[in-house]
């Protein structure tokens, strides 16, 4: 063997090594949802149906059912918004829907916010809720109710508190999913 084969290999100094690309900033825009967004919205929602207790639905939502709900929200002039990446991927969505069907409740809505699994913890929920509140005021709505699971949705409760929602009640053991009982926290924000 040659003597140089026994010498340790030289290492490239750190400043000459190829640096990894910096992580791209999390960018998005918020716009009104359109019918073409519904398959992506459905995929996000169904993730929560199958994996969490933040929705009490146990069966995946069909595209037909989602189209019906979207159409009704639009007919009623209710805001339904999406957050979109620079590559036009739906990252999350939010909407309000009539809280109850009785006519006297017509100015009171329930909100819903869902984020794609890779979009949580990046400020997207805060941006969507802020925009949803603005659009709800513009639509002439007066009260927003949030019905939040009392277990597994602590981030949602904290987010709503940041926007001035106050707890209006707690109902224990009103839902049963994944072989356990779940309660709800009712929160309310006045838009007057």
GROMACS .gro file of C-alpha atoms in nm:
model
  192
    1UNK     CA    1   0.000   0.000   0.000
    2UNK     CA    2   0.104   0.353  -0.061
    3UNK     CA    3   0.182   0.578   0.230
    4UNK     CA    4  -0.079   0.840   0.128
    5UNK     CA    5  -0.351   0.580   0.164
    6UNK     CA    6  -0.290   0.583   0.539
    7UNK     CA    7  -0.329   0.960   0.570
    8UNK     CA    8  -0.670   1.088   0.686
    9UNK     CA    9  -0.874   1.239   0.406
   10UNK     CA   10  -0.887   1.613   0.398
   11UNK     CA   11  -1.223   1.771   0.474
   12UNK     CA   12  -1.368   2.065   0.294
   13UNK     CA   13  -1.389   2.368   0.526
   14UNK     CA   14  -1.744   2.455   0.634
   15UNK     CA   15  -1.744   2.789   0.452
   16UNK     CA   16  -1.678   2.606   0.124
   17UNK     CA   17  -1.944   2.338   0.171
   18UNK     CA   18  -2.268   2.377  -0.019
   19UNK     CA   19  -2.517   2.535   0.217
   20UNK     CA   20  -2.871   2.396   0.232
   21UNK     CA   21  -3.133   2.617   0.076
   22UNK     CA   22  -3.292   2.840   0.336
   23UNK     CA   23  -3.643   2.738   0.430
   24UNK     CA   24  -3.894   2.927   0.224
   25UNK     CA   25  -4.119   3.161   0.417
   26UNK     CA   26  -4.475   3.045   0.470
   27UNK     CA   27  -4.669   3.257   0.222
   28UNK     CA   28  -5.037   3.268   0.142
   29UNK     CA   29  -5.315   3.491   0.024
   30UNK     CA   30  -5.674   3.485   0.141
   31UNK     CA   31  -5.958   3.504  -0.108
   32UNK     CA   32  -6.321   3.408  -0.142
   33UNK     CA   33  -6.370   3.037  -0.203
   34UNK     CA   34  -6.496   2.922  -0.542
   35UNK     CA   35  -6.656   2.594  -0.644
   36UNK     CA   36  -6.326   2.468  -0.790
   37UNK     CA   37  -6.177   2.480  -0.435
   38UNK     CA   38  -6.427   2.231  -0.296
   39UNK     CA   39  -6.230   1.908  -0.360
   40UNK     CA   40  -5.933   2.051  -0.168
   41UNK     CA   41  -6.158   2.183   0.108
   42UNK     CA   42  -6.319   1.840   0.133
   43UNK     CA   43  -5.977   1.672   0.164
   44UNK     CA   44  -5.879   1.904   0.449
   45UNK     CA   45  -6.208   1.854   0.630
   46UNK     CA   46  -6.206   1.477   0.592
   47UNK     CA   47  -5.860   1.463   0.750
   48UNK     CA   48  -6.019   1.605   1.066
   49UNK     CA   49  -6.318   1.371   1.042
   50UNK     CA   50  -6.092   1.065   1.032
   51UNK     CA   51  -5.821   1.174   1.276
   52UNK     CA   52  -5.955   1.419   1.536
   53UNK     CA   53  -6.244   1.512   1.760
   54UNK     CA   54  -6.252   1.876   1.648
   55UNK     CA   55  -6.548   1.783   1.431
   56UNK     CA   56  -6.817   1.551   1.556
   57UNK     CA   57  -6.874   1.413   1.207
   58UNK     CA   58  -6.779   1.048   1.189
   59UNK     CA   59  -6.836   0.992   0.818
   60UNK     CA   60  -6.632   1.165   0.552
   61UNK     CA   61  -6.810   1.450   0.380
   62UNK     CA   62  -6.909   1.385   0.022
   63UNK     CA   63  -6.840   1.639  -0.247
   64UNK     CA   64  -7.213   1.658  -0.312
   65UNK     CA   65  -7.288   1.748   0.052
   66UNK     CA   66  -7.010   2.006   0.054
   67UNK     CA   67  -7.136   2.163  -0.269
   68UNK     CA   68  -7.482   2.193  -0.112
   69UNK     CA   69  -7.348   2.359   0.204
   70UNK     CA   70  -7.123   2.593   0.002
   71UNK     CA   71  -7.411   2.689  -0.226
   72UNK     CA   72  -7.638   2.763   0.072
   73UNK     CA   73  -7.371   2.978   0.239
   74UNK     CA   74  -7.327   3.175  -0.083
   75UNK     CA   75  -7.703   3.221  -0.129
   76UNK     CA   76  -7.727   3.362   0.222
   77UNK     CA   77  -7.435   3.601   0.162
   78UNK     CA   78  -7.219   3.428   0.422
   79UNK     CA   79  -6.840   3.458   0.396
   80UNK     CA   80  -6.654   3.145   0.283
   81UNK     CA   81  -6.281   3.202   0.238
   82UNK     CA   82  -5.967   3.006   0.158
   83UNK     CA   83  -5.596   3.058   0.216
   84UNK     CA   84  -5.396   2.979  -0.096
   85UNK     CA   85  -5.022   2.919  -0.140
   86UNK     CA   86  -4.822   3.089  -0.417
   87UNK     CA   87  -4.863   2.764  -0.615
   88UNK     CA   88  -5.244   2.786  -0.574
   89UNK     CA   89  -5.269   2.504  -0.320
   90UNK     CA   90  -5.551   2.539  -0.065
   91UNK     CA   91  -5.383   2.558   0.277
   92UNK     CA   92  -5.693   2.614   0.486
   93UNK     CA   93  -6.041   2.758   0.483
   94UNK     CA   94  -6.296   2.930   0.704
   95UNK     CA   95  -6.665   3.009   0.679
   96UNK     CA   96  -6.968   3.105   0.880
   97UNK     CA   97  -7.306   2.936   0.860
   98UNK     CA   98  -7.640   3.008   1.025
   99UNK     CA   99  -7.626   2.900   1.386
  100UNK     CA  100  -7.989   2.793   1.392
  101UNK     CA  101  -8.258   2.773   1.124
  102UNK     CA  102  -8.522   2.977   1.308
  103UNK     CA  103  -8.567   3.324   1.158
  104UNK     CA  104  -8.489   3.517   1.476
  105UNK     CA  105  -8.131   3.381   1.464
  106UNK     CA  106  -8.067   3.528   1.117
  107UNK     CA  107  -7.786   3.760   1.237
  108UNK     CA  108  -7.609   3.490   1.439
  109UNK     CA  109  -7.366   3.247   1.277
  110UNK     CA  110  -7.132   2.966   1.374
  111UNK     CA  111  -6.778   2.979   1.245
  112UNK     CA  112  -6.557   2.697   1.123
  113UNK     CA  113  -6.184   2.709   1.050
  114UNK     CA  114  -5.983   2.416   0.918
  115UNK     CA  115  -5.617   2.410   0.819
  116UNK     CA  116  -5.427   2.158   0.613
  117UNK     CA  117  -5.208   1.944   0.843
  118UNK     CA  118  -4.885   2.104   0.713
  119UNK     CA  119  -5.024   2.456   0.768
  120UNK     CA  120  -5.084   2.451   1.142
  121UNK     CA  121  -4.878   2.654   1.386
  122UNK     CA  122  -4.779   2.915   1.127
  123UNK     CA  123  -5.030   3.192   1.192
  124UNK     CA  124  -5.272   3.084   0.921
  125UNK     CA  125  -5.565   3.021   1.157
  126UNK     CA  126  -5.520   3.370   1.302
  127UNK     CA  127  -5.518   3.527   0.955
  128UNK     CA  128  -5.828   3.333   0.847
  129UNK     CA  129  -6.025   3.414   1.162
  130UNK     CA  130  -5.934   3.782   1.138
  131UNK     CA  131  -6.051   3.800   0.777
  132UNK     CA  132  -6.363   3.599   0.855
  133UNK     CA  133  -6.461   3.847   1.127
  134UNK     CA  134  -6.411   4.142   0.890
  135UNK     CA  135  -6.618   3.977   0.617
  136UNK     CA  136  -6.889   3.879   0.865
  137UNK     CA  137  -6.922   4.242   0.977
  138UNK     CA  138  -6.940   4.350   0.613
  139UNK     CA  139  -7.218   4.096   0.558
  140UNK     CA  140  -7.423   4.260   0.835
  141UNK     CA  141  -7.390   3.973   1.082
  142UNK     CA  142  -7.402   4.058   1.452
  143UNK     CA  143  -7.290   3.754   1.653
  144UNK     CA  144  -7.043   3.473   1.585
  145UNK     CA  145  -7.062   3.153   1.786
  146UNK     CA  146  -6.774   2.906   1.802
  147UNK     CA  147  -6.859   2.553   1.911
  148UNK     CA  148  -6.526   2.390   2.000
  149UNK     CA  149  -6.447   2.041   2.129
  150UNK     CA  150  -6.334   2.063   2.490
  151UNK     CA  151  -6.054   1.811   2.436
  152UNK     CA  152  -5.798   1.824   2.156
  153UNK     CA  153  -5.884   2.178   2.041
  154UNK     CA  154  -5.701   2.391   2.297
  155UNK     CA  155  -5.530   2.591   2.019
  156UNK     CA  156  -5.868   2.681   1.875
  157UNK     CA  157  -5.997   2.800   2.211
  158UNK     CA  158  -5.684   3.014   2.260
  159UNK     CA  159  -5.717   3.157   1.908
  160UNK     CA  160  -6.077   3.260   1.962
  161UNK     CA  161  -5.988   3.423   2.295
  162UNK     CA  162  -5.723   3.632   2.111
  163UNK     CA  163  -6.003   3.774   1.895
  164UNK     CA  164  -6.225   3.865   2.187
  165UNK     CA  165  -6.452   3.561   2.192
  166UNK     CA  166  -6.580   3.493   2.542
  167UNK     CA  167  -6.685   3.160   2.681
  168UNK     CA  168  -7.062   3.137   2.693
  169UNK     CA  169  -7.092   2.786   2.823
  170UNK     CA  170  -6.959   2.436   2.844
  171UNK     CA  171  -7.156   2.124   2.765
  172UNK     CA  172  -6.998   1.803   2.888
  173UNK     CA  173  -7.022   1.465   2.718
  174UNK     CA  174  -7.247   1.569   2.430
  175UNK     CA  175  -7.052   1.383   2.162
  176UNK     CA  176  -6.915   1.030   2.141
  177UNK     CA  177  -6.631   0.965   1.895
  178UNK     CA  178  -6.334   0.728   1.892
  179UNK     CA  179  -6.481   0.541   2.190
  180UNK     CA  180  -6.480   0.841   2.423
  181UNK     CA  181  -6.712   1.118   2.535
  182UNK     CA  182  -6.638   1.474   2.426
  183UNK     CA  183  -6.787   1.800   2.543
  184UNK     CA  184  -6.805   2.139   2.375
  185UNK     CA  185  -6.706   2.489   2.471
  186UNK     CA  186  -6.937   2.761   2.338
  187UNK     CA  187  -6.768   3.093   2.267
  188UNK     CA  188  -6.927   3.411   2.135
  189UNK     CA  189  -6.814   3.736   1.979
  190UNK     CA  190  -7.034   4.036   1.921
  191UNK     CA  191  -6.970   4.223   1.596
  192UNK     CA  192  -7.173   4.535   1.686
   0.00000   0.00000   0.00000
